[in-house]
Amino acid sequence: METTPRPSIIFVCVHNAGRSQMGAAYARVLSGDRIEVRSAGSAPADAVNLAVVEALAEDGIDIATQVPKILTNEAVEASDVVITMGCGDACPYYPGKRYEDWKLDDPAGQGVDAVRPIRDEIKARVQVLVDELLGGLRTNFTETR
């Protein structure tokens, strides 16, 4: 029996401490094990933004143990879809990859009240992306929790 390879996504922002961590967390929850998910940053922070951890915890997602990771050419090359979230020119380009640049506010230095709308926008965009990658099979966050 032949298996179809799982699609893969990498979420990239400068520090891999906020937006890309949220994107990856929602992609994991919404896809289960049907999509391979990565996140990275061009200049990783020492830790994930605590307001981001709190905002995701409100939605039932625990990322407290996540650690920001450095963006590598290998991680981009191994991904089908590259979602950039403010990393500018630091993201390597490989032909044949799908690239999307999501213009989102940066949660760095913000409290949880300011992070919630960013979280909600990322969740909505990830929902659309996951649905597309899974061939229109509707996944819904509220159904997966």
mmCIF file of N, CA and C in Angstrom:
data_model
loop_
_atom_site.group_PDB
_atom_site.id
_atom_site.type_symbol
_atom_site.label_atom_id
_atom_site.label_comp_id
_atom_site.label_asym_id
_atom_site.label_seq_id
_atom_site.Cartn_x
_atom_site.Cartn_y
_atom_site.Cartn_z
ATOM 1 N N MET A 1 0.842 -1.173 0.000
ATOM 2 C CA MET A 1 0.000 0.000 0.000
ATOM 3 C C MET A 1 0.891 1.241 0.000
ATOM 4 N N GLU A 2 0.652 2.121 -0.938
ATOM 5 C CA GLU A 2 1.459 3.327 -1.072
ATOM 6 C C GLU A 2 0.879 4.427 -0.188
ATOM 7 N N THR A 3 1.745 5.099 0.550
ATOM 8 C CA THR A 3 1.274 6.201 1.386
ATOM 9 C C THR A 3 1.663 7.526 0.769
ATOM 10 N N THR A 4 0.799 8.486 0.945
ATOM 11 C CA THR A 4 1.059 9.829 0.444
ATOM 12 C C THR A 4 1.852 10.585 1.494
ATOM 13 N N PRO A 5 2.938 11.256 1.096
ATOM 14 C CA PRO A 5 3.697 12.013 2.092
ATOM 15 C C PRO A 5 2.855 13.139 2.673
ATOM 16 N N ARG A 6 3.090 13.420 3.931
ATOM 17 C CA ARG A 6 2.369 14.509 4.586
ATOM 18 C C ARG A 6 2.872 15.844 4.061
ATOM 19 N N PRO A 7 1.955 16.810 3.864
ATOM 20 C CA PRO A 7 2.428 18.153 3.541
ATOM 21 C C PRO A 7 3.179 18.720 4.752
ATOM 22 N N SER A 8 4.025 19.703 4.505
ATOM 23 C CA SER A 8 4.788 20.294 5.607
ATOM 24 C C SER A 8 4.772 21.816 5.521
ATOM 25 N N ILE A 9 4.755 22.435 6.696
ATOM 26 C CA ILE A 9 4.719 23.892 6.825
ATOM 27 C C ILE A 9 5.836 24.310 7.766
ATOM 28 N N ILE A 10 6.471 25.439 7.447
ATOM 29 C CA ILE A 10 7.357 26.081 8.410
ATOM 30 C C ILE A 10 6.847 27.506 8.618
ATOM 31 N N PHE A 11 6.712 27.885 9.880
ATOM 32 C CA PHE A 11 6.325 29.241 10.269
ATOM 33 C C PHE A 11 7.585 29.962 10.731
ATOM 34 N N VAL A 12 7.834 31.143 10.166
ATOM 35 C CA VAL A 12 9.081 31.849 10.438
ATOM 36 C C VAL A 12 8.800 33.285 10.863
ATOM 37 N N CYS A 13 9.403 33.697 11.969
ATOM 38 C CA CYS A 13 9.452 35.106 12.354
ATOM 39 C C CYS A 13 10.843 35.361 12.938
ATOM 40 N N VAL A 14 11.157 36.585 13.230
ATOM 41 C CA VAL A 14 12.518 36.920 13.633
ATOM 42 C C VAL A 14 12.968 36.136 14.871
ATOM 43 N N HIS A 15 12.189 36.205 15.944
ATOM 44 C CA HIS A 15 12.628 35.641 17.224
ATOM 45 C C HIS A 15 12.103 34.238 17.515
ATOM 46 N N ASN A 16 11.167 33.739 16.702
ATOM 47 C CA ASN A 16 10.533 32.445 16.938
ATOM 48 C C ASN A 16 10.039 32.346 18.381
ATOM 49 N N ALA A 17 9.511 33.456 18.859
ATOM 50 C CA ALA A 17 9.048 33.517 20.245
ATOM 51 C C ALA A 17 7.572 33.880 20.347
ATOM 52 N N GLY A 18 6.956 34.245 19.231
ATOM 53 C CA GLY A 18 5.566 34.704 19.289
ATOM 54 C C GLY A 18 4.732 34.201 18.123
ATOM 55 N N ARG A 19 4.728 34.969 17.040
ATOM 56 C CA ARG A 19 3.859 34.663 15.904
ATOM 57 C C ARG A 19 4.097 33.281 15.319
ATOM 58 N N SER A 20 5.343 32.933 15.063
ATOM 59 C CA SER A 20 5.625 31.625 14.457
ATOM 60 C C SER A 20 5.305 30.485 15.418
ATOM 61 N N GLN A 21 5.490 30.712 16.701
ATOM 62 C CA GLN A 21 5.119 29.689 17.688
ATOM 63 C C GLN A 21 3.605 29.481 17.706
ATOM 64 N N MET A 22 2.845 30.590 17.615
ATOM 65 C CA MET A 22 1.385 30.462 17.579
ATOM 66 C C MET A 22 0.938 29.741 16.320
ATOM 67 N N GLY A 23 1.519 30.114 15.176
ATOM 68 C CA GLY A 23 1.159 29.459 13.925
ATOM 69 C C GLY A 23 1.409 27.965 13.976
ATOM 70 N N ALA A 24 2.574 27.585 14.458
ATOM 71 C CA ALA A 24 2.918 26.168 14.546
ATOM 72 C C ALA A 24 1.995 25.427 15.514
ATOM 73 N N ALA A 25 1.694 26.052 16.641
ATOM 74 C CA ALA A 25 0.819 25.407 17.628
ATOM 75 C C ALA A 25 -0.564 25.144 17.044
ATOM 76 N N TYR A 26 -1.133 26.133 16.379
ATOM 77 C CA TYR A 26 -2.458 25.926 15.790
ATOM 78 C C TYR A 26 -2.410 24.911 14.651
ATOM 79 N N ALA A 27 -1.361 24.926 13.850
ATOM 80 C CA ALA A 27 -1.258 23.951 12.762
ATOM 81 C C ALA A 27 -1.189 22.533 13.318
ATOM 82 N N ARG A 28 -0.469 22.349 14.414
ATOM 83 C CA ARG A 28 -0.384 21.008 15.023
ATOM 84 C C ARG A 28 -1.749 20.566 15.540
ATOM 85 N N VAL A 29 -2.438 21.460 16.233
ATOM 86 C CA VAL A 29 -3.736 21.114 16.802
ATOM 87 C C VAL A 29 -4.761 20.838 15.703
ATOM 88 N N LEU A 30 -4.795 21.700 14.704
ATOM 89 C CA LEU A 30 -5.818 21.577 13.665
ATOM 90 C C LEU A 30 -5.578 20.419 12.707
ATOM 91 N N SER A 31 -4.330 20.019 12.533
ATOM 92 C CA SER A 31 -4.039 18.952 11.573
ATOM 93 C C SER A 31 -3.808 17.598 12.224
ATOM 94 N N GLY A 32 -3.655 17.573 13.536
ATOM 95 C CA GLY A 32 -3.278 16.314 14.165
ATOM 96 C C GLY A 32 -1.911 15.920 13.642
ATOM 97 N N ASP A 33 -1.776 14.701 13.157
ATOM 98 C CA ASP A 33 -0.490 14.278 12.604
ATOM 99 C C ASP A 33 -0.516 14.283 11.076
ATOM 100 N N ARG A 34 -1.493 14.969 10.485
ATOM 101 C CA ARG A 34 -1.638 14.949 9.029
ATOM 102 C C ARG A 34 -0.755 15.960 8.308
ATOM 103 N N ILE A 35 -0.162 16.899 9.042
ATOM 104 C CA ILE A 35 0.759 17.882 8.471
ATOM 105 C C ILE A 35 1.998 17.927 9.352
ATOM 106 N N GLU A 36 3.166 17.943 8.719
ATOM 107 C CA GLU A 36 4.420 18.116 9.449
ATOM 108 C C GLU A 36 4.601 19.618 9.679
ATOM 109 N N VAL A 37 4.849 20.011 10.918
ATOM 110 C CA VAL A 37 4.896 21.430 11.283
ATOM 111 C C VAL A 37 6.239 21.774 11.905
ATOM 112 N N ARG A 38 6.798 22.895 11.434
ATOM 113 C CA ARG A 38 8.045 23.427 11.992
ATOM 114 C C ARG A 38 7.853 24.912 12.270
ATOM 115 N N SER A 39 8.726 25.442 13.112
ATOM 116 C CA SER A 39 8.811 26.897 13.279
ATOM 117 C C SER A 39 10.264 27.247 13.551
ATOM 118 N N ALA A 40 10.631 28.481 13.199
ATOM 119 C CA ALA A 40 12.019 28.912 13.387
ATOM 120 C C ALA A 40 12.093 30.428 13.304
ATOM 121 N N GLY A 41 13.255 30.954 13.670
ATOM 122 C CA GLY A 41 13.475 32.390 13.613
ATOM 123 C C GLY A 41 14.863 32.714 13.097
ATOM 124 N N SER A 42 14.984 33.872 12.463
ATOM 125 C CA SER A 42 16.277 34.300 11.926
ATOM 126 C C SER A 42 17.225 34.754 13.036
ATOM 127 N N ALA A 43 16.669 35.216 14.152
ATOM 128 C CA ALA A 43 17.456 35.615 15.332
ATOM 129 C C ALA A 43 16.678 35.169 16.566
ATOM 130 N N PRO A 44 16.694 33.869 16.885
ATOM 131 C CA PRO A 44 15.846 33.339 17.950
ATOM 132 C C PRO A 44 16.075 34.007 19.306
ATOM 133 N N ALA A 45 14.972 34.208 20.012
ATOM 134 C CA ALA A 45 15.021 34.732 21.377
ATOM 135 C C ALA A 45 15.484 33.619 22.321
ATOM 136 N N ASP A 46 15.692 33.978 23.561
ATOM 137 C CA ASP A 46 16.087 32.985 24.558
ATOM 138 C C ASP A 46 14.917 32.114 25.006
ATOM 139 N N ALA A 47 13.690 32.671 24.909
ATOM 140 C CA ALA A 47 12.502 31.954 25.388
ATOM 141 C C ALA A 47 11.282 32.433 24.614
ATOM 142 N N VAL A 48 10.233 31.637 24.676
ATOM 143 C CA VAL A 48 8.962 32.023 24.066
ATOM 144 C C VAL A 48 8.331 33.136 24.901
ATOM 145 N N ASN A 49 7.706 34.081 24.219
ATOM 146 C CA ASN A 49 7.035 35.214 24.841
ATOM 147 C C ASN A 49 5.972 34.706 25.828
ATOM 148 N N LEU A 50 6.050 35.140 27.081
ATOM 149 C CA LEU A 50 5.128 34.656 28.111
ATOM 150 C C LEU A 50 3.684 35.073 27.848
ATOM 151 N N ALA A 51 3.469 36.234 27.242
ATOM 152 C CA ALA A 51 2.105 36.653 26.899
ATOM 153 C C ALA A 51 1.524 35.739 25.820
ATOM 154 N N VAL A 52 2.354 35.260 24.920
ATOM 155 C CA VAL A 52 1.923 34.308 23.888
ATOM 156 C C VAL A 52 1.572 32.972 24.546
ATOM 157 N N VAL A 53 2.402 32.521 25.466
ATOM 158 C CA VAL A 53 2.122 31.279 26.196
ATOM 159 C C VAL A 53 0.773 31.396 26.896
ATOM 160 N N GLU A 54 0.532 32.530 27.553
ATOM 161 C CA GLU A 54 -0.727 32.743 28.276
ATOM 162 C C GLU A 54 -1.920 32.794 27.319
ATOM 163 N N ALA A 55 -1.774 33.499 26.198
ATOM 164 C CA ALA A 55 -2.877 33.621 25.235
ATOM 165 C C ALA A 55 -3.247 32.260 24.649
ATOM 166 N N LEU A 56 -2.262 31.437 24.347
ATOM 167 C CA LEU A 56 -2.559 30.107 23.818
ATOM 168 C C LEU A 56 -3.145 29.204 24.897
ATOM 169 N N ALA A 57 -2.674 29.342 26.127
ATOM 170 C CA ALA A 57 -3.231 28.550 27.229
ATOM 171 C C ALA A 57 -4.723 28.834 27.395
ATOM 172 N N GLU A 58 -5.133 30.071 27.146
ATOM 173 C CA GLU A 58 -6.560 30.414 27.207
ATOM 174 C C GLU A 58 -7.361 29.627 26.176
ATOM 175 N N ASP A 59 -6.713 29.190 25.127
ATOM 176 C CA ASP A 59 -7.353 28.426 24.059
ATOM 177 C C ASP A 59 -7.057 26.931 24.192
ATOM 178 N N GLY A 60 -6.517 26.528 25.346
ATOM 179 C CA GLY A 60 -6.283 25.116 25.611
ATOM 180 C C GLY A 60 -5.020 24.535 25.008
ATOM 181 N N ILE A 61 -4.076 25.399 24.601
ATOM 182 C CA ILE A 61 -2.830 24.932 23.987
ATOM 183 C C ILE A 61 -1.658 25.301 24.884
ATOM 184 N N ASP A 62 -0.845 24.311 25.216
ATOM 185 C CA ASP A 62 0.314 24.525 26.085
ATOM 186 C C ASP A 62 1.593 24.547 25.251
ATOM 187 N N ILE A 63 2.231 25.714 25.167
ATOM 188 C CA ILE A 63 3.528 25.805 24.474
ATOM 189 C C ILE A 63 4.629 26.229 25.440
ATOM 190 N N ALA A 64 4.384 26.070 26.724
ATOM 191 C CA ALA A 64 5.340 26.527 27.743
ATOM 192 C C ALA A 64 6.708 25.872 27.612
ATOM 193 N N THR A 65 6.779 24.680 27.054
ATOM 194 C CA THR A 65 8.064 23.987 26.949
ATOM 195 C C THR A 65 8.734 24.200 25.590
ATOM 196 N N GLN A 66 8.107 24.947 24.701
ATOM 197 C CA GLN A 66 8.717 25.202 23.391
ATOM 198 C C GLN A 66 9.949 26.096 23.544
ATOM 199 N N VAL A 67 10.899 25.899 22.665
ATOM 200 C CA VAL A 67 12.145 26.667 22.683
ATOM 201 C C VAL A 67 12.341 27.279 21.294
ATOM 202 N N PRO A 68 12.636 28.579 21.214
ATOM 203 C CA PRO A 68 12.906 29.186 19.903
ATOM 204 C C PRO A 68 14.073 28.491 19.200
ATOM 205 N N LYS A 69 13.916 28.303 17.881
ATOM 206 C CA LYS A 69 14.906 27.592 17.080
ATOM 207 C C LYS A 69 15.425 28.492 15.961
ATOM 208 N N ILE A 70 16.660 28.252 15.562
ATOM 209 C CA ILE A 70 17.283 29.016 14.476
ATOM 210 C C ILE A 70 16.748 28.529 13.132
ATOM 211 N N LEU A 71 16.518 29.459 12.238
ATOM 212 C CA LEU A 71 16.089 29.145 10.879
ATOM 213 C C LEU A 71 17.269 28.581 10.100
ATOM 214 N N THR A 72 17.063 27.421 9.506
ATOM 215 C CA THR A 72 18.117 26.812 8.687
ATOM 216 C C THR A 72 17.617 26.624 7.257
ATOM 217 N N ASN A 73 18.550 26.609 6.335
ATOM 218 C CA ASN A 73 18.196 26.323 4.942
ATOM 219 C C ASN A 73 17.539 24.956 4.831
ATOM 220 N N GLU A 74 18.031 23.987 5.598
ATOM 221 C CA GLU A 74 17.496 22.628 5.552
ATOM 222 C C GLU A 74 16.024 22.587 5.966
ATOM 223 N N ALA A 75 15.649 23.360 6.983
ATOM 224 C CA ALA A 75 14.254 23.368 7.431
ATOM 225 C C ALA A 75 13.339 23.953 6.364
ATOM 226 N N VAL A 76 13.799 24.996 5.685
ATOM 227 C CA VAL A 76 12.996 25.590 4.608
ATOM 228 C C VAL A 76 12.916 24.627 3.435
ATOM 229 N N GLU A 77 14.049 24.036 3.085
ATOM 230 C CA GLU A 77 14.092 23.119 1.956
ATOM 231 C C GLU A 77 13.190 21.900 2.182
ATOM 232 N N ALA A 78 13.045 21.477 3.432
ATOM 233 C CA ALA A 78 12.224 20.309 3.762
ATOM 234 C C ALA A 78 10.740 20.637 3.868
ATOM 235 N N SER A 79 10.356 21.896 3.719
ATOM 236 C CA SER A 79 8.962 22.318 3.881
ATOM 237 C C SER A 79 8.318 22.596 2.535
ATOM 238 N N ASP A 80 7.036 22.277 2.430
ATOM 239 C CA ASP A 80 6.267 22.574 1.220
ATOM 240 C C ASP A 80 5.778 24.016 1.211
ATOM 241 N N VAL A 81 5.391 24.506 2.398
ATOM 242 C CA VAL A 81 4.842 25.849 2.532
ATOM 243 C C VAL A 81 5.683 26.612 3.553
ATOM 244 N N VAL A 82 6.065 27.828 3.191
ATOM 245 C CA VAL A 82 6.852 28.697 4.070
ATOM 246 C C VAL A 82 5.999 29.915 4.388
ATOM 247 N N ILE A 83 5.643 30.053 5.663
ATOM 248 C CA ILE A 83 4.853 31.197 6.109
ATOM 249 C C ILE A 83 5.796 32.131 6.856
ATOM 250 N N THR A 84 6.020 33.312 6.286
ATOM 251 C CA THR A 84 6.861 34.294 6.966
ATOM 252 C C THR A 84 5.968 35.295 7.685
ATOM 253 N N MET A 85 6.452 35.742 8.820
ATOM 254 C CA MET A 85 5.692 36.641 9.689
ATOM 255 C C MET A 85 6.613 37.753 10.170
ATOM 256 N N GLY A 86 7.219 38.453 9.229
ATOM 257 C CA GLY A 86 8.058 39.574 9.610
ATOM 258 C C GLY A 86 9.538 39.283 9.675
ATOM 259 N N CYS A 87 10.019 38.265 8.946
ATOM 260 C CA CYS A 87 11.457 37.994 9.010
ATOM 261 C C CYS A 87 12.216 38.698 7.893
ATOM 262 N N GLY A 88 11.525 39.401 7.026
ATOM 263 C CA GLY A 88 12.185 40.200 5.997
ATOM 264 C C GLY A 88 13.044 39.376 5.066
ATOM 265 N N ASP A 89 14.233 39.875 4.779
ATOM 266 C CA ASP A 89 15.125 39.237 3.809
ATOM 267 C C ASP A 89 15.864 38.027 4.365
ATOM 268 N N ALA A 90 15.666 37.692 5.637
ATOM 269 C CA ALA A 90 16.419 36.605 6.254
ATOM 270 C C ALA A 90 15.938 35.226 5.827
ATOM 271 N N CYS A 91 14.786 35.121 5.165
ATOM 272 C CA CYS A 91 14.249 33.818 4.790
ATOM 273 C C CYS A 91 14.825 33.362 3.464
ATOM 274 N N PRO A 92 15.424 32.175 3.428
ATOM 275 C CA PRO A 92 15.961 31.677 2.161
ATOM 276 C C PRO A 92 14.836 31.337 1.195
ATOM 277 N N TYR A 93 15.120 31.451 -0.087
ATOM 278 C CA TYR A 93 14.127 31.156 -1.113
ATOM 279 C C TYR A 93 14.548 29.916 -1.891
ATOM 280 N N TYR A 94 13.608 28.985 -2.037
ATOM 281 C CA TYR A 94 13.831 27.793 -2.838
ATOM 282 C C TYR A 94 12.718 27.687 -3.864
ATOM 283 N N PRO A 95 13.053 27.531 -5.129
ATOM 284 C CA PRO A 95 12.025 27.361 -6.156
ATOM 285 C C PRO A 95 11.149 26.139 -5.839
ATOM 286 N N GLY A 96 9.882 26.246 -6.188
ATOM 287 C CA GLY A 96 8.964 25.135 -5.993
ATOM 288 C C GLY A 96 8.279 25.124 -4.641
ATOM 289 N N LYS A 97 8.662 26.023 -3.752
ATOM 290 C CA LYS A 97 8.011 26.122 -2.443
ATOM 291 C C LYS A 97 6.897 27.163 -2.533
ATOM 292 N N ARG A 98 5.884 26.978 -1.748
ATOM 293 C CA ARG A 98 4.819 27.978 -1.645
ATOM 294 C C ARG A 98 5.191 28.932 -0.515
ATOM 295 N N TYR A 99 5.277 30.215 -0.827
ATOM 296 C CA TYR A 99 5.625 31.235 0.167
ATOM 297 C C TYR A 99 4.432 32.153 0.389
ATOM 298 N N GLU A 100 4.157 32.449 1.652
ATOM 299 C CA GLU A 100 3.149 33.444 2.012
ATOM 300 C C GLU A 100 3.761 34.329 3.089
ATOM 301 N N ASP A 101 3.578 35.632 2.941
ATOM 302 C CA ASP A 101 4.037 36.575 3.963
ATOM 303 C C ASP A 101 2.809 37.136 4.654
ATOM 304 N N TRP A 102 2.636 36.757 5.917
ATOM 305 C CA TRP A 102 1.485 37.205 6.682
ATOM 306 C C TRP A 102 1.881 38.464 7.447
ATOM 307 N N LYS A 103 1.251 39.574 7.118
ATOM 308 C CA LYS A 103 1.487 40.836 7.813
ATOM 309 C C LYS A 103 0.709 40.802 9.122
ATOM 310 N N LEU A 104 1.426 40.699 10.218
ATOM 311 C CA LEU A 104 0.817 40.592 11.542
ATOM 312 C C LEU A 104 1.560 41.497 12.512
ATOM 313 N N ASP A 105 0.835 42.024 13.479
ATOM 314 C CA ASP A 105 1.483 42.801 14.529
ATOM 315 C C ASP A 105 2.434 41.896 15.298
ATOM 316 N N ASP A 106 3.498 42.481 15.814
ATOM 317 C CA ASP A 106 4.483 41.743 16.591
ATOM 318 C C ASP A 106 4.054 41.745 18.058
ATOM 319 N N PRO A 107 3.932 40.567 18.682
ATOM 320 C CA PRO A 107 3.539 40.525 20.092
ATOM 321 C C PRO A 107 4.671 40.847 21.073
ATOM 322 N N ALA A 108 5.893 41.039 20.571
ATOM 323 C CA ALA A 108 7.034 41.313 21.458
ATOM 324 C C ALA A 108 6.759 42.536 22.317
ATOM 325 N N GLY A 109 6.964 42.384 23.606
ATOM 326 C CA GLY A 109 6.796 43.493 24.539
ATOM 327 C C GLY A 109 5.353 43.839 24.847
ATOM 328 N N GLN A 110 4.405 43.076 24.346
ATOM 329 C CA GLN A 110 2.981 43.348 24.541
ATOM 330 C C GLN A 110 2.425 42.456 25.645
ATOM 331 N N GLY A 111 1.370 42.916 26.264
ATOM 332 C CA GLY A 111 0.659 42.106 27.245
ATOM 333 C C GLY A 111 -0.326 41.181 26.562
ATOM 334 N N VAL A 112 -0.930 40.299 27.343
ATOM 335 C CA VAL A 112 -1.839 39.304 26.780
ATOM 336 C C VAL A 112 -3.053 39.950 26.099
ATOM 337 N N ASP A 113 -3.508 41.100 26.583
ATOM 338 C CA ASP A 113 -4.650 41.768 25.941
ATOM 339 C C ASP A 113 -4.327 42.155 24.501
ATOM 340 N N ALA A 114 -3.099 42.557 24.235
ATOM 341 C CA ALA A 114 -2.686 42.923 22.878
ATOM 342 C C ALA A 114 -2.383 41.692 22.030
ATOM 343 N N VAL A 115 -2.018 40.590 22.676
ATOM 344 C CA VAL A 115 -1.672 39.364 21.952
ATOM 345 C C VAL A 115 -2.922 38.628 21.467
ATOM 346 N N ARG A 116 -4.019 38.720 22.190
ATOM 347 C CA ARG A 116 -5.228 37.961 21.824
ATOM 348 C C ARG A 116 -5.688 38.208 20.382
ATOM 349 N N PRO A 117 -5.775 39.484 19.916
ATOM 350 C CA PRO A 117 -6.208 39.663 18.527
ATOM 351 C C PRO A 117 -5.214 39.090 17.510
ATOM 352 N N ILE A 118 -3.925 39.131 17.822
ATOM 353 C CA ILE A 118 -2.909 38.537 16.947
ATOM 354 C C ILE A 118 -3.124 37.028 16.921
ATOM 355 N N ARG A 119 -3.306 36.437 18.093
ATOM 356 C CA ARG A 119 -3.581 34.997 18.216
ATOM 357 C C ARG A 119 -4.796 34.608 17.378
ATOM 358 N N ASP A 120 -5.872 35.378 17.493
ATOM 359 C CA ASP A 120 -7.109 35.042 16.789
ATOM 360 C C ASP A 120 -6.944 35.139 15.279
ATOM 361 N N GLU A 121 -6.171 36.120 14.812
ATOM 362 C CA GLU A 121 -5.932 36.246 13.373
ATOM 363 C C GLU A 121 -5.077 35.092 12.872
ATOM 364 N N ILE A 122 -4.056 34.730 13.633
ATOM 365 C CA ILE A 122 -3.213 33.597 13.244
ATOM 366 C C ILE A 122 -4.047 32.317 13.206
ATOM 367 N N LYS A 123 -4.878 32.099 14.211
ATOM 368 C CA LYS A 123 -5.713 30.898 14.244
ATOM 369 C C LYS A 123 -6.604 30.819 13.000
ATOM 370 N N ALA A 124 -7.218 31.931 12.619
ATOM 371 C CA ALA A 124 -8.097 31.950 11.443
ATOM 372 C C ALA A 124 -7.311 31.654 10.165
ATOM 373 N N ARG A 125 -6.130 32.251 10.021
ATOM 374 C CA ARG A 125 -5.320 32.018 8.820
ATOM 375 C C ARG A 125 -4.817 30.580 8.757
ATOM 376 N N VAL A 126 -4.413 30.041 9.900
ATOM 377 C CA VAL A 126 -3.931 28.663 9.937
ATOM 378 C C VAL A 126 -5.074 27.705 9.596
ATOM 379 N N GLN A 127 -6.271 28.001 10.076
ATOM 380 C CA GLN A 127 -7.432 27.153 9.756
ATOM 381 C C GLN A 127 -7.615 27.039 8.247
ATOM 382 N N VAL A 128 -7.542 28.167 7.544
ATOM 383 C CA VAL A 128 -7.683 28.179 6.086
ATOM 384 C C VAL A 128 -6.550 27.382 5.436
ATOM 385 N N LEU A 129 -5.326 27.603 5.888
ATOM 386 C CA LEU A 129 -4.168 26.918 5.327
ATOM 387 C C LEU A 129 -4.265 25.404 5.521
ATOM 388 N N VAL A 130 -4.604 24.979 6.714
ATOM 389 C CA VAL A 130 -4.729 23.554 7.001
ATOM 390 C C VAL A 130 -5.821 22.939 6.133
ATOM 391 N N ASP A 131 -6.949 23.611 6.021
ATOM 392 C CA ASP A 131 -8.036 23.104 5.169
ATOM 393 C C ASP A 131 -7.558 22.944 3.724
ATOM 394 N N GLU A 132 -6.807 23.921 3.214
ATOM 395 C CA GLU A 132 -6.289 23.839 1.849
ATOM 396 C C GLU A 132 -5.335 22.658 1.690
ATOM 397 N N LEU A 133 -4.414 22.512 2.628
ATOM 398 C CA LEU A 133 -3.409 21.459 2.524
ATOM 399 C C LEU A 133 -3.993 20.065 2.681
ATOM 400 N N LEU A 134 -5.080 19.973 3.401
ATOM 401 C CA LEU A 134 -5.707 18.670 3.605
ATOM 402 C C LEU A 134 -6.799 18.406 2.577
ATOM 403 N N GLY A 135 -6.793 19.179 1.506
ATOM 404 C CA GLY A 135 -7.712 18.920 0.404
ATOM 405 C C GLY A 135 -9.148 19.267 0.693
ATOM 406 N N GLY A 136 -9.360 20.300 1.489
ATOM 407 C CA GLY A 136 -10.718 20.744 1.761
ATOM 408 C C GLY A 136 -11.409 19.970 2.862
ATOM 409 N N LEU A 137 -10.705 19.017 3.489
ATOM 410 C CA LEU A 137 -11.296 18.322 4.621
ATOM 411 C C LEU A 137 -11.396 19.318 5.764
ATOM 412 N N ARG A 138 -12.571 19.687 6.120
ATOM 413 C CA ARG A 138 -12.767 20.735 7.122
ATOM 414 C C ARG A 138 -12.300 20.255 8.483
ATOM 415 N N THR A 139 -11.399 21.026 9.055
ATOM 416 C CA THR A 139 -10.992 20.789 10.436
ATOM 417 C C THR A 139 -11.405 22.040 11.195
ATOM 418 N N ASN A 140 -11.808 21.864 12.392
ATOM 419 C CA ASN A 140 -12.236 23.021 13.169
ATOM 420 C C ASN A 140 -11.648 22.896 14.553
ATOM 421 N N PHE A 141 -11.042 23.977 15.003
ATOM 422 C CA PHE A 141 -10.352 23.953 16.284
ATOM 423 C C PHE A 141 -11.264 23.511 17.405
ATOM 424 N N THR A 142 -12.487 24.006 17.434
ATOM 425 C CA THR A 142 -13.376 23.667 18.536
ATOM 426 C C THR A 142 -13.738 22.193 18.535
ATOM 427 N N GLU A 143 -13.653 21.551 17.348
ATOM 428 C CA GLU A 143 -13.948 20.122 17.273
ATOM 429 C C GLU A 143 -12.752 19.269 17.673
ATOM 430 N N THR A 144 -11.550 19.829 17.670
ATOM 431 C CA THR A 144 -10.350 19.048 17.956
ATOM 432 C C THR A 144 -9.912 19.117 19.404
ATOM 433 N N ARG A 145 -10.466 19.999 20.182
ATOM 434 C CA ARG A 145 -10.046 20.131 21.565
ATOM 435 C C ARG A 145 -10.711 19.102 22.437
#
